[in-house]
Amino acid sequence: MALASLQKVIFGSIAFAIFWVLAVFPAVPFLPIGRTAGSLLGAMLMVLFRVISPDEAYATIDLPILGLLFGTMVVSVYLESADMFKYLGKLLSWKSRGAKDLLCRICLISAVSSALFTNDTSCVVLTEFILKIARQHNIPPTPFLLALASSANIGSSATPIGNPQNLVIAVQSKISFGNFLIGILPAMLAGVVVNALILLTMYWKLLSVHKDEEDAVSDVVTEEEVNSHRFSPATMSHFTSLNSQEWNSHLESINIQNFPPVQTLRIRESASTIESEIHVVPSNTIDSARNSNVSKEGINGVPSLPWQETSPSNSSAARDTHSEHSSETKKNSIIKWKRVLWKCCVYAITLGMLVALLLGLNMSWTAITAALALVVLDFKDARPCLEKVSYSLLIFFCGMFITVEGLNKTGIPSALWDLMEPYSQVNHASGVAILAIVIIVLSNVASNVPTVLLLGARVAASAAAISKADEKKAWLILAWVSTVAGNLSLLGSAANLIVCEQARRAPYLPYTLSFWSHLKFGLPSTLVVTAVGLALIR
């Protein structure tokens, strides 16, 4: 494709440069409007400069990707309510041997989950949990956040459902799920290992710092708090649960030696009820505690005497109290089993969504269907759940789609490929290396999905002229390199942006992952991991 008119090239480049600067540096002094507004500004300039028409701009917005992102956000909110993160926290913290061990676990878990649930979902649900782990070990969260984002990108390359560009490649190339997995899985596994080694090498001293025991008591989050922590992917609100052991200690600290055995048993039963149900019905628990205190102290603070227990009125009161406790215990048991059943249904719907994706159904509609099924299952007003979705991130992608398409209209990316195509034949090692460099550059300038849409047919046609096997290899190379290229810079992939935004917006543990801190790790990691994977792609 030849370059567009000089006017379009100049104005399109200016609009894209403004978008790029505001996306990388959202708080620049001359225009501190943020990433979301910056993407909309870039899109508007593309239309005002007539690089792209209004109708073309609307058509450019990739609704399947937005639908997928929205659906997975909603599903992640319900998974959070079903205590998925508590179990995940136990998995990451189980018999942990320190910060290095945790970093390796993050790399492995984020890679596997990204291959099954897409990289965006993994980053949405794990980011703030990673912040709490970093605070627990009194370590800056940079290496953990980088491990999460980079491993999520690498892991997502293994399956057609791992990320949007793989979906495009699977549809256009007609490569089956099994062949896609077999072709890239060895590269993915080796890439995760190499990426973890690079992180350990760069941050070895930082990860070797031990916590100060005096500060650990007041400043560091305990492991129990990490495991019981609740948060949402957008607002990341915190849920501070009451400590049932404190209630037990408080109740048992009361002197019960002067009470008859029946009353002592009743007090312990009340404490047990409080311990088991404090998280579900706190108001009833407080009432139970008060009733227990009344039964212990008698009337006007005077303890009940033995002969008072044998009077008909006291016997009737004891039976009523026992009946009340039995009724309350039964009610709490019903609530507990309803909760367990609801959680099982949430996991079943999520598993059904995964199976549907593995069977090749439409990704975005499958995710939206699962999200709406969970909304209906919850059987109450969904507004609090929907408010947790990061709509600013969805708007950012809308502006980015328009801005990137405007850049494509200038012909600059296509002109670059036309220059490099004769030197990018996949049947030679030098040609594969040049093709990988072209994909990496375009993926970080124009985003990986537009790069795949722009180069996919061209790369496949060039390779098909050699052999059918080379055509398949070209598609897999495009999938691998365009995905791993997202690790190079903060703008390289949606996963990086999600991790950055979620960490920055965390109200309890905010942290800013800067562009340069990411680039310092992303550049060597991308080059090394890409090279290792290219040697293993079949």
Coordinates of C-alpha atoms in Angstrom, one line a residue:
M1 CA 0.0 0.0 0.0
A2 CA 1.4 3.4 -1.0
L3 CA 1.6 6.3 1.3
A4 CA -1.5 8.6 1.5
S5 CA -1.4 12.2 0.6
L6 CA 1.2 14.4 2.3
Q7 CA -1.5 16.2 4.3
K8 CA -2.9 12.9 5.7
V9 CA 0.5 11.6 6.5
I10 CA 1.5 14.7 8.5
F11 CA -1.8 15.2 10.3
G12 CA -2.2 11.5 11.0
S13 CA 1.3 11.3 12.4
I14 CA 0.6 14.4 14.6
A15 CA -2.6 12.9 16.0
F16 CA -1.0 9.6 16.7
A17 CA 2.0 11.3 18.4
I18 CA -0.3 13.2 20.7
F19 CA -2.2 10.0 21.6
W20 CA 1.1 8.1 22.2
V21 CA 2.6 10.8 24.4
L22 CA -0.6 11.1 26.6
A23 CA -0.9 7.3 26.8
V24 CA 2.8 6.9 27.9
F25 CA 2.9 10.1 30.1
P26 CA -0.7 10.7 31.3
A27 CA 0.3 13.6 33.6
V28 CA 2.4 15.7 31.2
P29 CA 2.6 19.3 32.4
F30 CA 1.2 20.9 29.3
L31 CA -1.9 18.6 29.1
P32 CA -2.4 16.4 32.2
I33 CA -5.7 14.9 31.1
G34 CA -4.8 11.2 31.5
R35 CA -4.8 8.2 29.2
T36 CA -8.5 7.8 28.6
A37 CA -9.0 11.4 27.5
G38 CA -5.8 11.2 25.6
S39 CA -7.0 8.3 23.5
L40 CA -10.3 10.2 22.8
L41 CA -8.3 13.3 21.8
G42 CA -6.2 11.3 19.4
A43 CA -9.3 9.8 17.8
M44 CA -11.1 13.1 17.5
L45 CA -8.0 14.7 15.8
M46 CA -7.9 11.8 13.3
V47 CA -11.5 12.7 12.4
L48 CA -11.0 16.5 12.5
F49 CA -7.9 16.3 10.3
R50 CA -9.9 14.1 7.9
V51 CA -7.5 11.3 8.1
I52 CA -10.5 9.0 8.7
S53 CA -14.2 9.7 8.2
P54 CA -16.7 9.7 11.1
D55 CA -18.4 6.5 9.7
E56 CA -15.0 4.8 9.4
A57 CA -14.1 5.8 12.9
Y58 CA -17.2 4.2 14.3
A59 CA -16.7 1.1 12.2
T60 CA -13.1 0.8 13.5
I61 CA -14.2 0.2 17.1
D62 CA -13.7 -3.5 17.7
L63 CA -16.9 -4.5 19.5
P64 CA -15.9 -8.2 20.0
I65 CA -12.8 -7.2 21.9
L66 CA -14.8 -4.7 24.0
G67 CA -17.5 -7.3 24.7
L68 CA -14.9 -9.8 25.7
L69 CA -13.2 -7.4 28.1
F70 CA -16.5 -6.3 29.6
G71 CA -17.8 -9.9 30.0
T72 CA -14.6 -11.1 31.7
M73 CA -14.6 -8.1 34.0
V74 CA -18.1 -9.0 35.2
V75 CA -17.3 -12.7 35.5
S76 CA -14.2 -11.8 37.6
V77 CA -16.4 -9.7 39.9
Y78 CA -18.6 -12.7 40.7
L79 CA -15.6 -15.0 41.0
E80 CA -14.2 -12.6 43.6
S81 CA -17.5 -12.8 45.5
A82 CA -17.3 -16.6 45.3
D83 CA -13.9 -16.5 47.2
M84 CA -11.8 -17.5 44.2
F85 CA -9.1 -15.1 45.3
K86 CA -8.9 -16.6 48.8
Y87 CA -8.2 -20.0 47.3
L88 CA -5.7 -18.5 44.9
G89 CA -4.0 -16.7 47.8
K90 CA -3.7 -20.0 49.6
L91 CA -2.2 -21.5 46.4
L92 CA 0.4 -18.8 46.0
S93 CA 1.2 -18.6 49.7
W94 CA 1.1 -22.3 50.5
K95 CA 4.5 -23.3 52.0
S96 CA 6.1 -20.2 50.4
R97 CA 9.9 -20.0 50.6
G98 CA 10.2 -16.3 50.1
A99 CA 9.9 -13.6 47.5
K100 CA 11.8 -15.5 44.8
D101 CA 9.5 -18.5 45.2
L102 CA 6.5 -16.2 45.0
L103 CA 7.7 -14.5 41.9
C104 CA 8.1 -17.9 40.2
R105 CA 4.6 -18.9 41.3
I106 CA 3.2 -15.7 39.9
C107 CA 4.9 -16.4 36.5
L108 CA 3.5 -19.9 36.3
I109 CA 0.0 -19.2 37.5
S110 CA -0.5 -16.1 35.4
A111 CA 0.8 -17.9 32.3
V112 CA -1.5 -20.9 32.7
S113 CA -4.6 -18.8 33.6
S114 CA -4.0 -16.5 30.7
A115 CA -3.9 -19.4 28.3
L116 CA -7.3 -20.5 29.6
F117 CA -9.1 -17.3 30.5
T118 CA -7.2 -14.6 28.3
N119 CA -4.4 -12.4 29.6
D120 CA -6.7 -9.5 30.3
T121 CA -8.8 -11.5 32.7
S122 CA -5.7 -12.8 34.6
C123 CA -4.3 -9.3 35.0
V124 CA -7.7 -7.9 36.1
V125 CA -8.2 -10.4 38.9
L126 CA -4.6 -10.7 40.1
T127 CA -3.1 -7.2 40.1
E128 CA -4.2 -6.0 43.6
F129 CA -3.5 -9.4 45.1
I130 CA 0.0 -9.0 43.9
L131 CA 0.2 -5.6 45.6
K132 CA -0.8 -7.2 48.9
I133 CA 1.8 -10.0 48.5
A134 CA 4.5 -7.3 47.9
R135 CA 3.5 -5.4 51.0
Q136 CA 3.4 -8.6 53.0
H137 CA 7.1 -9.1 52.1
N138 CA 7.9 -5.4 52.4
I139 CA 9.3 -5.3 48.8
P140 CA 8.5 -2.8 46.1
P141 CA 5.9 -4.5 43.8
T142 CA 7.6 -3.7 40.5
P143 CA 9.1 -7.2 40.0
F144 CA 5.8 -8.9 40.9
L145 CA 3.7 -6.6 38.6
L146 CA 6.2 -7.2 35.8
A147 CA 6.0 -10.9 36.4
L148 CA 2.3 -10.8 36.2
A149 CA 1.9 -8.8 33.0
S150 CA 4.8 -10.4 31.1
S151 CA 3.9 -14.0 32.0
A152 CA 0.3 -13.3 31.2
N153 CA 1.3 -12.2 27.7
I154 CA 3.6 -15.1 27.2
G155 CA 1.1 -17.6 28.4
S156 CA -1.7 -16.2 26.3
S157 CA 0.2 -17.1 23.1
A158 CA -0.4 -20.8 23.6
T159 CA -4.1 -21.0 22.7
P160 CA -6.4 -19.3 20.2
I161 CA -8.5 -18.0 23.1
G162 CA -5.6 -16.5 25.0
N163 CA -5.8 -13.1 23.4
P164 CA -7.7 -11.2 20.6
Q165 CA -4.9 -11.4 18.0
N166 CA -4.7 -15.2 18.4
L167 CA -8.4 -15.4 17.8
V168 CA -8.0 -13.4 14.6
I169 CA -5.2 -15.7 13.5
A170 CA -7.1 -18.9 14.3
V171 CA -10.1 -17.7 12.3
Q172 CA -8.1 -16.5 9.2
S173 CA -5.6 -19.4 9.1
K174 CA -8.2 -22.1 10.0
I175 CA -5.7 -23.8 12.2
S176 CA -7.4 -26.1 14.7
F177 CA -7.2 -25.5 18.4
G178 CA -5.0 -28.7 18.9
N179 CA -2.6 -27.8 16.1
F180 CA -2.3 -24.3 17.4
L181 CA -1.6 -25.5 21.0
I182 CA 1.0 -28.1 19.8
G183 CA 2.7 -25.6 17.6
I184 CA 3.3 -22.9 20.3
L185 CA 3.1 -24.7 23.6
P186 CA 6.9 -25.6 23.7
A187 CA 7.8 -22.0 23.0
M188 CA 5.4 -20.8 25.6
L189 CA 6.8 -23.0 28.4
A190 CA 10.4 -22.1 27.5
G191 CA 9.4 -18.4 27.4
V192 CA 7.9 -18.5 30.8
V193 CA 11.0 -20.1 32.3
V194 CA 13.4 -17.6 30.5
N195 CA 11.2 -14.7 31.5
A196 CA 11.3 -15.7 35.2
L197 CA 15.1 -16.1 35.1
I198 CA 15.5 -12.6 33.6
L199 CA 13.3 -11.2 36.4
L200 CA 15.3 -13.1 39.1
T201 CA 18.5 -11.8 37.6
M202 CA 17.5 -8.2 37.4
Y203 CA 15.8 -8.1 40.8
W204 CA 17.8 -10.6 42.8
K205 CA 19.1 -8.2 45.4
L206 CA 15.7 -6.6 45.8
L207 CA 14.0 -9.9 46.3
S208 CA 16.7 -11.0 48.8
V209 CA 15.8 -8.2 51.2
H210 CA 14.4 -9.6 54.4
K211 CA 11.6 -7.9 56.4
D212 CA 12.4 -6.0 59.5
E213 CA 10.8 -7.9 62.4
E214 CA 9.8 -4.7 64.2
D215 CA 8.1 -3.2 61.1
A216 CA 6.5 -6.5 60.2
V217 CA 4.0 -6.2 63.1
S218 CA 2.7 -2.8 62.2
D219 CA 3.4 -2.3 58.6
V220 CA 3.3 -5.7 56.8
V221 CA 0.1 -7.4 56.0
T222 CA -0.2 -10.8 57.6
E223 CA -0.7 -13.9 55.5
E224 CA -4.1 -14.5 57.0
E225 CA -5.1 -11.0 55.8
V226 CA -3.9 -11.8 52.3
N227 CA -5.8 -15.0 52.2
S228 CA -9.1 -13.5 53.4
H229 CA -8.7 -10.2 51.4
R230 CA -11.5 -9.3 49.1
F231 CA -11.3 -6.8 46.2
S232 CA -13.0 -6.1 42.9
P233 CA -11.2 -5.6 39.6
A234 CA -12.2 -2.0 39.1
T235 CA -12.8 -0.3 42.5
M236 CA -10.7 -2.8 44.4
S237 CA -12.8 -2.1 47.5
H238 CA -11.7 -3.9 50.7
F239 CA -13.7 -6.1 53.0
T240 CA -12.3 -6.2 56.5
S241 CA -13.7 -9.3 58.3
L242 CA -14.1 -9.5 62.0
N243 CA -11.8 -11.8 63.8
S244 CA -13.9 -14.6 65.4
Q245 CA -11.0 -15.6 67.6
E246 CA -11.3 -12.2 69.3
W247 CA -14.9 -12.9 70.1
N248 CA -14.0 -16.3 71.5
S249 CA -11.3 -14.8 73.6
H250 CA -13.6 -12.1 74.9
L251 CA -16.4 -14.4 75.8
E252 CA -14.2 -17.0 77.4
S253 CA -12.3 -14.4 79.4
I254 CA -15.5 -13.8 81.4
N255 CA -15.4 -15.8 84.7
I256 CA -17.8 -18.7 84.3
Q257 CA -16.5 -20.8 87.2
N258 CA -19.5 -19.7 89.4
F259 CA -22.0 -20.8 86.8
P260 CA -23.7 -24.2 86.8
P261 CA -22.6 -26.7 84.1
V262 CA -25.7 -26.1 82.1
Q263 CA -25.0 -22.3 81.8
T264 CA -21.4 -22.9 81.0
L265 CA -22.3 -25.2 78.1
R266 CA -24.8 -22.6 76.9
I267 CA -22.1 -19.9 76.9
R268 CA -19.8 -22.0 74.9
E269 CA -22.5 -22.8 72.5
S270 CA -23.2 -19.1 72.0
A271 CA -19.5 -18.5 71.4
S272 CA -19.4 -21.3 68.9
T273 CA -22.4 -19.8 67.1
I274 CA -20.8 -16.4 67.0
E275 CA -17.5 -17.9 65.6
S276 CA -19.2 -19.8 62.8
E277 CA -21.6 -17.1 61.7
I278 CA -19.9 -13.7 62.4
H279 CA -19.2 -13.1 58.7
V280 CA -22.8 -13.9 57.6
V281 CA -25.2 -12.3 60.1
P282 CA -23.3 -10.0 62.4
S283 CA -26.4 -8.4 63.9
N284 CA -27.8 -11.8 65.0
T285 CA -24.4 -12.6 66.4
I286 CA -24.3 -9.5 68.6
D287 CA -27.8 -10.4 69.8
S288 CA -26.6 -13.9 70.7
A289 CA -23.6 -12.5 72.6
R290 CA -25.9 -10.2 74.5
N291 CA -28.3 -13.0 75.3
S292 CA -25.3 -15.1 76.5
N293 CA -24.2 -12.3 78.8
V294 CA -27.7 -12.0 80.2
S295 CA -27.9 -15.7 80.9
K296 CA -24.6 -15.5 82.7
E297 CA -25.2 -12.5 84.8
G298 CA -28.8 -13.1 85.6
I299 CA -31.0 -10.1 86.4
N300 CA -29.5 -6.8 87.4
G301 CA -26.0 -8.3 87.2
V302 CA -26.7 -10.9 89.9
P303 CA -25.6 -14.4 88.9
S304 CA -28.2 -17.1 88.7
L305 CA -28.1 -19.4 91.7
P306 CA -28.5 -23.2 91.6
W307 CA -32.0 -23.3 93.1
Q308 CA -33.1 -20.7 90.6
E309 CA -32.2 -23.1 87.8
T310 CA -34.7 -25.6 89.2
S311 CA -37.7 -23.3 89.4
P312 CA -40.4 -23.8 86.7
S313 CA -40.0 -20.3 85.3
N314 CA -36.2 -20.7 84.9
S315 CA -36.7 -24.2 83.4
S316 CA -39.1 -22.7 80.9
A317 CA -36.7 -19.9 80.1
A318 CA -33.9 -22.4 79.6
R319 CA -36.0 -24.4 77.2
D320 CA -36.9 -21.3 75.3
T321 CA -33.3 -20.2 75.1
H322 CA -32.2 -23.7 73.9
S323 CA -35.0 -23.6 71.3
E324 CA -34.0 -20.2 70.1
H325 CA -30.3 -21.3 69.7
S326 CA -31.4 -24.4 67.8
S327 CA -33.6 -22.4 65.5
E328 CA -30.7 -19.9 64.9
T329 CA -28.2 -22.7 64.3
K330 CA -30.6 -24.2 61.8
K331 CA -31.1 -20.9 60.0
N332 CA -27.4 -20.3 59.9
S333 CA -26.8 -23.7 58.5
I334 CA -29.3 -23.1 55.7
I335 CA -27.6 -19.8 54.9
K336 CA -24.2 -21.5 54.8
W337 CA -25.4 -24.2 52.4
K338 CA -27.1 -21.7 50.2
R339 CA -23.8 -19.8 50.0
V340 CA -21.9 -23.1 49.1
L341 CA -24.5 -23.9 46.4
W342 CA -24.2 -20.4 45.0
K343 CA -20.4 -20.6 44.8
C344 CA -20.6 -24.0 43.1
C345 CA -23.0 -22.5 40.5
V346 CA -20.6 -19.6 39.9
Y347 CA -17.7 -21.9 39.3
A348 CA -19.8 -24.2 37.1
I349 CA -20.9 -21.2 34.9
T350 CA -17.3 -20.1 34.6
L351 CA -16.2 -23.6 33.7
G352 CA -19.0 -23.8 31.1
M353 CA -17.7 -20.5 29.6
L354 CA -14.2 -22.0 29.4
V355 CA -15.5 -25.2 27.8
A356 CA -17.5 -23.1 25.3
L357 CA -14.4 -21.1 24.4
L358 CA -12.4 -24.3 24.0
L359 CA -15.1 -25.6 21.6
G360 CA -14.5 -22.5 19.4
L361 CA -17.7 -20.5 20.2
N362 CA -17.6 -16.7 19.8
M363 CA -15.4 -15.4 22.5
S364 CA -17.1 -12.1 23.2
W365 CA -20.7 -13.5 23.2
T366 CA -19.6 -16.4 25.3
A367 CA -18.2 -14.1 27.9
I368 CA -21.2 -11.8 27.9
T369 CA -23.5 -14.8 28.2
A370 CA -21.6 -16.1 31.2
A371 CA -21.7 -12.6 32.8
L372 CA -25.5 -12.3 32.3
A373 CA -26.0 -15.8 33.6
L374 CA -24.2 -14.9 36.8
V375 CA -26.2 -11.7 37.1
V376 CA -29.5 -13.7 36.9
L377 CA -28.1 -16.3 39.3
D378 CA -27.4 -13.6 41.8
F379 CA -31.1 -12.7 41.7
K380 CA -30.7 -9.1 42.9
D381 CA -30.0 -5.6 41.6
A382 CA -26.8 -5.9 39.4
R383 CA -25.9 -2.2 39.6
P384 CA -23.3 -2.6 42.4
C385 CA -21.6 -5.4 40.3
L386 CA -21.7 -3.4 37.1
E387 CA -20.3 -0.3 38.8
K388 CA -17.1 -2.3 39.4
V389 CA -16.4 -2.6 35.7
S390 CA -13.6 -0.2 34.5
Y391 CA -15.5 1.7 31.9
S392 CA -12.7 4.2 31.5
L393 CA -10.5 1.3 30.2
L394 CA -13.2 0.4 27.6
I395 CA -13.4 4.0 26.5
F396 CA -9.6 4.1 26.2
F397 CA -9.7 1.1 23.8
C398 CA -12.4 2.8 21.7
G399 CA -10.2 5.9 21.2
M400 CA -7.1 3.7 20.6
F401 CA -8.9 1.7 17.8
I402 CA -9.8 4.9 16.0
T403 CA -6.4 6.5 16.4
V404 CA -4.5 3.3 15.2
E405 CA -6.8 2.9 12.2
G406 CA -6.1 6.5 11.3
L407 CA -2.3 5.7 11.4
N408 CA -3.0 2.8 9.1
K409 CA -4.8 5.1 6.7
T410 CA -1.7 7.1 6.3
G411 CA 0.0 4.0 4.8
I412 CA 3.0 4.2 7.0
P413 CA 2.8 0.7 8.4
S414 CA 2.0 -0.9 5.0
A415 CA 4.9 1.0 3.4
L416 CA 7.2 -0.4 6.1
W417 CA 6.1 -4.0 5.3
D418 CA 6.5 -3.5 1.5
L419 CA 10.1 -2.5 2.1
M420 CA 10.8 -5.5 4.4
E421 CA 8.8 -8.2 2.7
P422 CA 11.6 -9.4 0.3
Y423 CA 13.9 -9.9 3.3
S424 CA 11.3 -11.6 5.6
Q425 CA 11.0 -15.1 4.1
V426 CA 10.2 -17.7 6.8
N427 CA 12.3 -20.4 5.2
H428 CA 15.5 -18.7 6.2
A429 CA 16.7 -17.9 9.7
S430 CA 17.6 -14.4 8.7
G431 CA 14.2 -13.9 7.2
V432 CA 12.5 -15.1 10.4
A433 CA 14.6 -12.7 12.4
I434 CA 13.7 -9.7 10.2
L435 CA 10.1 -10.6 10.2
A436 CA 10.1 -10.8 14.0
I437 CA 11.7 -7.3 14.2
V438 CA 9.0 -5.9 11.9
I439 CA 6.2 -7.5 13.9
I440 CA 7.8 -6.2 17.2
V441 CA 8.1 -2.7 15.9
L442 CA 4.6 -2.5 14.5
S443 CA 3.0 -4.2 17.5
N444 CA 4.4 -1.5 19.8
V445 CA 3.6 1.4 17.5
A446 CA 0.2 0.3 16.1
S447 CA -0.8 -2.3 18.7
N448 CA -0.7 -6.1 18.1
V449 CA -4.3 -6.6 16.9
P450 CA -4.0 -4.0 14.0
T451 CA -0.6 -5.4 13.2
V452 CA -2.1 -8.9 12.8
L453 CA -4.9 -7.6 10.7
L454 CA -2.5 -5.6 8.5
L455 CA 0.3 -8.2 8.1
G456 CA -1.6 -11.5 8.5
A457 CA -2.8 -12.1 5.0
R458 CA 0.5 -10.6 3.5
V459 CA 2.8 -12.8 5.6
A460 CA 0.7 -15.9 4.9
A461 CA 0.6 -15.3 1.2
S462 CA 4.3 -14.8 1.1
A463 CA 4.9 -18.0 3.0
A464 CA 2.3 -20.0 1.0
A465 CA 4.4 -19.4 -2.1
I466 CA 7.1 -21.5 -0.5
S467 CA 5.0 -24.4 1.0
K468 CA 1.9 -25.2 2.9
A469 CA 3.9 -26.0 6.0
D470 CA 5.7 -22.6 5.8
E471 CA 2.3 -20.9 5.6
K472 CA 1.2 -22.5 8.9
K473 CA 4.6 -21.7 10.4
A474 CA 4.2 -18.0 9.4
W475 CA 0.8 -17.8 11.1
L476 CA 2.3 -19.3 14.3
I477 CA 5.3 -17.0 14.2
L478 CA 2.9 -14.0 13.8
A479 CA 0.9 -15.2 16.8
W480 CA 4.0 -15.8 19.0
V481 CA 5.9 -12.6 18.1
S482 CA 2.9 -10.2 18.2
T483 CA 2.0 -11.5 21.6
V484 CA 5.4 -11.5 23.2
A485 CA 6.1 -8.1 21.6
G486 CA 3.5 -6.7 24.1
N487 CA 6.1 -7.1 26.8
L488 CA 8.4 -4.5 25.3
S489 CA 6.7 -1.3 26.4
L490 CA 3.8 -0.3 28.6
L491 CA 1.7 0.4 25.5
G492 CA 2.5 -3.0 23.9
S493 CA -0.5 -4.9 25.2
A494 CA -3.8 -4.4 27.0
A495 CA -2.5 -6.6 29.8
N496 CA 0.3 -4.1 30.6
L497 CA -2.2 -1.2 30.7
I498 CA -4.6 -3.1 32.9
V499 CA -1.9 -3.9 35.4
C500 CA -0.7 -0.3 35.4
E501 CA -4.2 1.2 35.8
Q502 CA -5.3 -1.3 38.4
A503 CA -2.2 -0.7 40.5
R504 CA -2.4 3.1 40.2
R505 CA -6.1 3.1 41.2
A506 CA -5.8 0.8 44.2
P507 CA -7.2 3.0 47.1
Y508 CA -5.4 1.0 49.8
L509 CA -2.1 0.1 48.1
P510 CA -1.7 2.5 45.2
Y511 CA 1.4 2.1 43.1
T512 CA 2.5 3.5 39.8
L513 CA 4.4 1.3 37.3
S514 CA 6.3 3.8 35.2
F515 CA 7.0 3.5 31.5
W516 CA 10.7 3.5 31.9
S517 CA 10.7 0.8 34.7
H518 CA 8.7 -1.4 32.4
L519 CA 10.9 -0.7 29.4
K520 CA 14.1 -1.5 31.3
F521 CA 12.9 -5.0 31.8
G522 CA 10.6 -5.3 28.8
L523 CA 13.3 -4.7 26.1
P524 CA 15.7 -7.5 27.0
S525 CA 13.0 -9.9 28.0
T526 CA 11.1 -9.4 24.7
L527 CA 14.2 -10.0 22.6
V528 CA 15.4 -13.0 24.5
V529 CA 12.1 -14.7 24.9
T530 CA 11.1 -14.1 21.3
A531 CA 14.4 -15.6 20.1
V532 CA 14.0 -18.7 22.3
G533 CA 10.4 -19.2 21.2
L534 CA 11.2 -18.9 17.5
A535 CA 13.6 -21.7 17.7
L536 CA 10.9 -24.0 19.2
I537 CA 7.9 -23.2 17.1
R538 CA 6.8 -26.1 14.9

